[in-house]
Amino acid sequence: MTDAIRVVIELLESPHGPGIGRLKITGWPHPPQETTFSIKRNQDSKSLDLQGNWGPREPLPLSGMKQEGDALTGLVGPRIVDSLLASRKAVYQGTLQYENVQAQATLQVDDKIQGSKARAAGATSMAMGGELILSEEQLRTLLEHDATTQEQPASQESPEELQRRRQEEQLRLAEEQRRQEEQRQEEQLRLAEEQRRQEEQGPRKARARRRLFLLGSSLGVVALLAAL
């Protein structure tokens, strides 16, 4: 059933930069670790999952949220933020449930929040496990990932140039494979020819030995006759 609890659900800008939002739920009195949360997109009634995809309703765990006054707060990662920002005109409904108590409210998305593509290090879409709320360790992993990426020189190549380079590399590998196959076939032909010659030489050597034997016998008979 739907409880008379009045809640406010907000996705706010976080101090950790684009792609990381602060989920704030005000007025919900039940423990977050025993509460499930779902986000429905009103335009087609599909719900958001932990991978940032829209589909059948999937209850999302709220474990990890902290109590701040009369509100619960917690950080959510790029997959959730980017999915919610994909359409600024979309309307989302959040549903909270604890046992048989349920409350609903429109999810209010802060205009200031930005998607992960606005990060200096580019889009951050790392999989963060099976929780909606980022732990301190997961947040640290995200920030360290960004720092590492920032240290690497950014590619100046356009998508067309990257595609052309990939095609050239594929052609090079195909040509190399073709040469190797030709060399393998040539080696097989050489071995087959060598075996054929050896097989032909066998009978010839046998015939030559017989001729030498007969010649030696003949010379021996001649020598014997001459001695007489």
Coordinates of C-alpha atoms in Angstrom, one line a residue:
M1 CA 0.0 0.0 0.0
T2 CA 1.0 3.7 -0.4
D3 CA 1.8 5.3 3.0
A4 CA 0.8 8.9 3.8
I5 CA 4.5 9.7 4.3
R6 CA 5.5 12.8 2.3
V7 CA 9.0 12.6 0.9
V8 CA 11.2 14.7 -1.3
I9 CA 13.6 12.9 -3.6
E10 CA 16.4 14.9 -5.2
L11 CA 19.5 14.3 -7.4
L12 CA 21.9 17.1 -6.6
E13 CA 25.3 18.3 -7.8
S14 CA 28.1 16.7 -5.8
P15 CA 31.5 18.2 -4.9
H16 CA 33.2 15.4 -6.8
G17 CA 32.5 16.8 -10.2
P18 CA 30.5 15.7 -13.2
G19 CA 29.1 12.2 -13.4
I20 CA 28.8 11.8 -9.6
G21 CA 25.5 13.0 -8.1
R22 CA 24.2 13.3 -4.5
L23 CA 20.9 11.5 -3.9
K24 CA 18.9 13.1 -1.2
I25 CA 15.7 11.7 0.3
T26 CA 13.9 13.9 2.8
G27 CA 11.1 12.7 5.1
W28 CA 11.6 9.0 4.9
P29 CA 11.7 7.6 8.5
H30 CA 12.7 4.0 7.8
P31 CA 16.2 2.5 7.8
P32 CA 17.9 2.7 4.4
Q33 CA 19.5 -0.7 4.6
E34 CA 16.0 -2.3 4.7
T35 CA 14.5 0.1 2.1
T36 CA 14.3 -0.5 -1.6
F37 CA 14.1 2.3 -4.2
S38 CA 13.1 2.3 -7.8
I39 CA 13.2 5.1 -10.5
K40 CA 10.5 4.9 -13.2
R41 CA 10.6 6.9 -16.4
N42 CA 7.1 8.3 -16.9
Q43 CA 7.2 8.4 -20.7
D44 CA 7.3 4.6 -21.0
S45 CA 7.0 3.4 -17.4
K46 CA 10.4 1.6 -17.7
S47 CA 12.6 1.5 -14.6
L48 CA 16.3 2.1 -14.1
D49 CA 18.7 -0.7 -13.1
L50 CA 22.1 -0.6 -11.6
Q51 CA 23.8 -0.7 -15.0
G52 CA 22.0 2.4 -16.1
N53 CA 19.6 0.6 -18.4
W54 CA 15.8 1.0 -18.6
G55 CA 13.6 -2.0 -18.4
P56 CA 11.3 -3.9 -16.0
R57 CA 11.1 -2.6 -12.5
E58 CA 14.1 -3.5 -10.4
P59 CA 14.3 -2.5 -6.7
L60 CA 17.5 -0.7 -6.0
P61 CA 19.2 -1.1 -2.6
L62 CA 19.7 2.0 -0.5
S63 CA 22.3 0.6 1.9
G64 CA 25.1 3.0 2.2
M65 CA 23.0 6.1 2.6
K66 CA 23.8 8.3 5.6
Q67 CA 21.4 10.2 7.9
E68 CA 21.9 14.0 7.7
G69 CA 19.2 15.7 9.8
D70 CA 15.8 14.6 8.5
A71 CA 17.3 13.4 5.2
L72 CA 19.1 10.4 3.8
T73 CA 22.0 11.2 1.5
G74 CA 24.4 9.2 -0.6
L75 CA 26.5 9.4 -3.8
V76 CA 25.5 7.7 -7.1
G77 CA 27.9 7.0 -9.9
P78 CA 28.2 7.8 -13.6
R79 CA 25.9 5.1 -15.0
I80 CA 22.9 6.3 -12.9
V81 CA 23.7 10.0 -13.4
D82 CA 24.2 9.7 -17.2
S83 CA 21.0 7.7 -17.7
L84 CA 19.0 10.3 -15.8
L85 CA 20.6 13.2 -17.8
A86 CA 20.1 11.5 -21.1
S87 CA 16.9 13.5 -21.5
R88 CA 16.5 16.7 -19.6
K89 CA 12.8 16.9 -20.4
A90 CA 12.0 13.4 -19.0
V91 CA 10.1 13.1 -15.8
Y92 CA 11.1 10.4 -13.2
Q93 CA 9.1 9.0 -10.3
G94 CA 10.9 7.6 -7.3
T95 CA 9.3 4.9 -5.2
L96 CA 10.5 3.9 -1.7
Q97 CA 9.4 0.7 0.0
Y98 CA 9.9 -0.7 3.5
E99 CA 8.0 -3.9 4.2
N100 CA 4.4 -2.9 3.2
V101 CA 5.0 0.8 3.5
Q102 CA 5.5 2.7 0.3
A103 CA 5.9 6.4 -0.7
Q104 CA 6.3 8.0 -4.1
A105 CA 7.6 11.4 -5.3
T106 CA 8.9 13.0 -8.4
L107 CA 12.6 12.8 -8.6
Q108 CA 13.9 16.3 -8.9
V109 CA 17.1 16.6 -10.9
D110 CA 19.3 19.6 -10.2
D111 CA 20.0 21.7 -13.4
K112 CA 23.6 22.1 -12.3
I113 CA 24.5 18.5 -12.3
Q114 CA 26.6 17.3 -15.3
G115 CA 27.1 13.9 -16.9
S116 CA 30.4 12.1 -16.8
K117 CA 31.4 13.2 -20.3
A118 CA 32.1 16.7 -18.8
R119 CA 34.9 15.3 -16.7
A120 CA 38.4 16.4 -17.7
A121 CA 39.3 12.7 -18.0
G122 CA 36.3 11.9 -20.3
A123 CA 33.4 9.7 -19.7
T124 CA 33.6 7.5 -16.7
S125 CA 31.4 4.4 -17.0
M126 CA 33.2 1.9 -14.8
A127 CA 31.0 -0.9 -13.3
M128 CA 30.7 -0.2 -9.6
G129 CA 29.2 -3.5 -8.4
G130 CA 25.7 -4.3 -7.2
E131 CA 25.0 -1.2 -5.1
L132 CA 23.2 2.0 -6.0
I133 CA 25.1 4.1 -3.4
L134 CA 28.9 4.5 -3.9
S135 CA 31.0 3.4 -1.0
E136 CA 34.1 5.5 0.0
E137 CA 36.3 2.8 -1.7
Q138 CA 34.3 3.0 -4.9
L139 CA 34.4 6.8 -4.9
R140 CA 38.2 6.6 -4.4
T141 CA 38.5 4.2 -7.3
L142 CA 36.6 6.5 -9.6
L143 CA 38.7 9.5 -8.6
E144 CA 42.0 7.6 -9.0
H145 CA 40.8 6.3 -12.4
D146 CA 40.3 9.9 -13.5
A147 CA 43.6 11.0 -12.1
T148 CA 45.4 8.2 -14.0
T149 CA 43.5 9.0 -17.2
Q150 CA 44.4 12.7 -16.9
E151 CA 48.1 11.9 -16.8
Q152 CA 47.9 10.1 -20.1
P153 CA 48.2 12.3 -23.2
A154 CA 44.8 12.8 -24.9
S155 CA 44.5 11.4 -28.5
Q156 CA 44.3 14.1 -31.1
E157 CA 42.9 11.8 -33.7
S158 CA 39.4 12.2 -35.0
P159 CA 37.0 9.2 -35.0
E160 CA 37.5 8.9 -38.7
E161 CA 41.3 8.7 -38.3
L162 CA 40.9 6.1 -35.6
Q163 CA 38.6 4.1 -37.8
R164 CA 41.0 4.4 -40.7
R165 CA 43.9 3.2 -38.5
R166 CA 41.9 0.3 -37.3
Q167 CA 41.1 -0.7 -40.9
E168 CA 44.8 -0.4 -41.9
E169 CA 45.8 -2.6 -39.0
Q170 CA 43.2 -5.2 -39.9
L171 CA 44.5 -5.2 -43.5
R172 CA 48.1 -5.5 -42.3
L173 CA 47.2 -8.5 -40.1
A174 CA 45.2 -10.1 -43.0
E175 CA 48.2 -9.7 -45.3
E176 CA 50.6 -11.1 -42.8
Q177 CA 48.3 -14.1 -42.3
R178 CA 48.1 -14.6 -46.0
R179 CA 52.0 -14.6 -46.4
Q180 CA 52.3 -17.0 -43.5
E181 CA 49.8 -19.3 -45.2
E182 CA 51.6 -19.1 -48.5
Q183 CA 54.9 -20.0 -46.8
R184 CA 53.2 -22.9 -45.0
Q185 CA 51.9 -24.3 -48.3
E186 CA 55.3 -23.8 -50.0
E187 CA 57.0 -25.7 -47.2
Q188 CA 54.4 -28.5 -47.6
L189 CA 55.0 -28.7 -51.3
R190 CA 58.8 -28.8 -50.8
L191 CA 58.5 -31.6 -48.3
A192 CA 56.2 -33.6 -50.6
E193 CA 58.7 -33.1 -53.5
E194 CA 61.6 -34.2 -51.3
Q195 CA 59.7 -37.3 -50.3
R196 CA 58.8 -38.1 -53.9
R197 CA 62.4 -37.8 -55.0
Q198 CA 63.5 -40.1 -52.2
E199 CA 60.9 -42.6 -53.1
E200 CA 62.1 -42.5 -56.8
Q201 CA 65.7 -42.8 -55.8
G202 CA 65.1 -46.0 -53.9
P203 CA 64.4 -48.2 -56.9
R204 CA 67.1 -46.6 -59.0
K205 CA 69.7 -47.3 -56.3
A206 CA 68.6 -50.9 -56.1
R207 CA 68.8 -51.3 -59.9
A208 CA 72.3 -49.7 -59.9
R209 CA 73.5 -52.1 -57.2
R210 CA 72.2 -55.1 -59.3
R211 CA 74.0 -53.8 -62.4
L212 CA 77.2 -53.5 -60.4
F213 CA 76.8 -57.0 -59.0
L214 CA 76.2 -58.4 -62.5
L215 CA 79.1 -56.5 -63.9
G216 CA 81.4 -57.7 -61.2
S217 CA 80.3 -61.3 -61.8
S218 CA 80.9 -60.9 -65.5
L219 CA 84.4 -59.6 -64.9
G220 CA 85.1 -62.4 -62.6
V221 CA 84.1 -65.0 -65.2
V222 CA 86.2 -63.3 -67.9
A223 CA 89.2 -63.2 -65.6
L224 CA 88.7 -67.0 -64.8
L225 CA 88.5 -67.8 -68.5
A226 CA 91.7 -65.8 -69.2
A227 CA 93.5 -67.7 -66.6
L228 CA 92.7 -71.0 -68.3

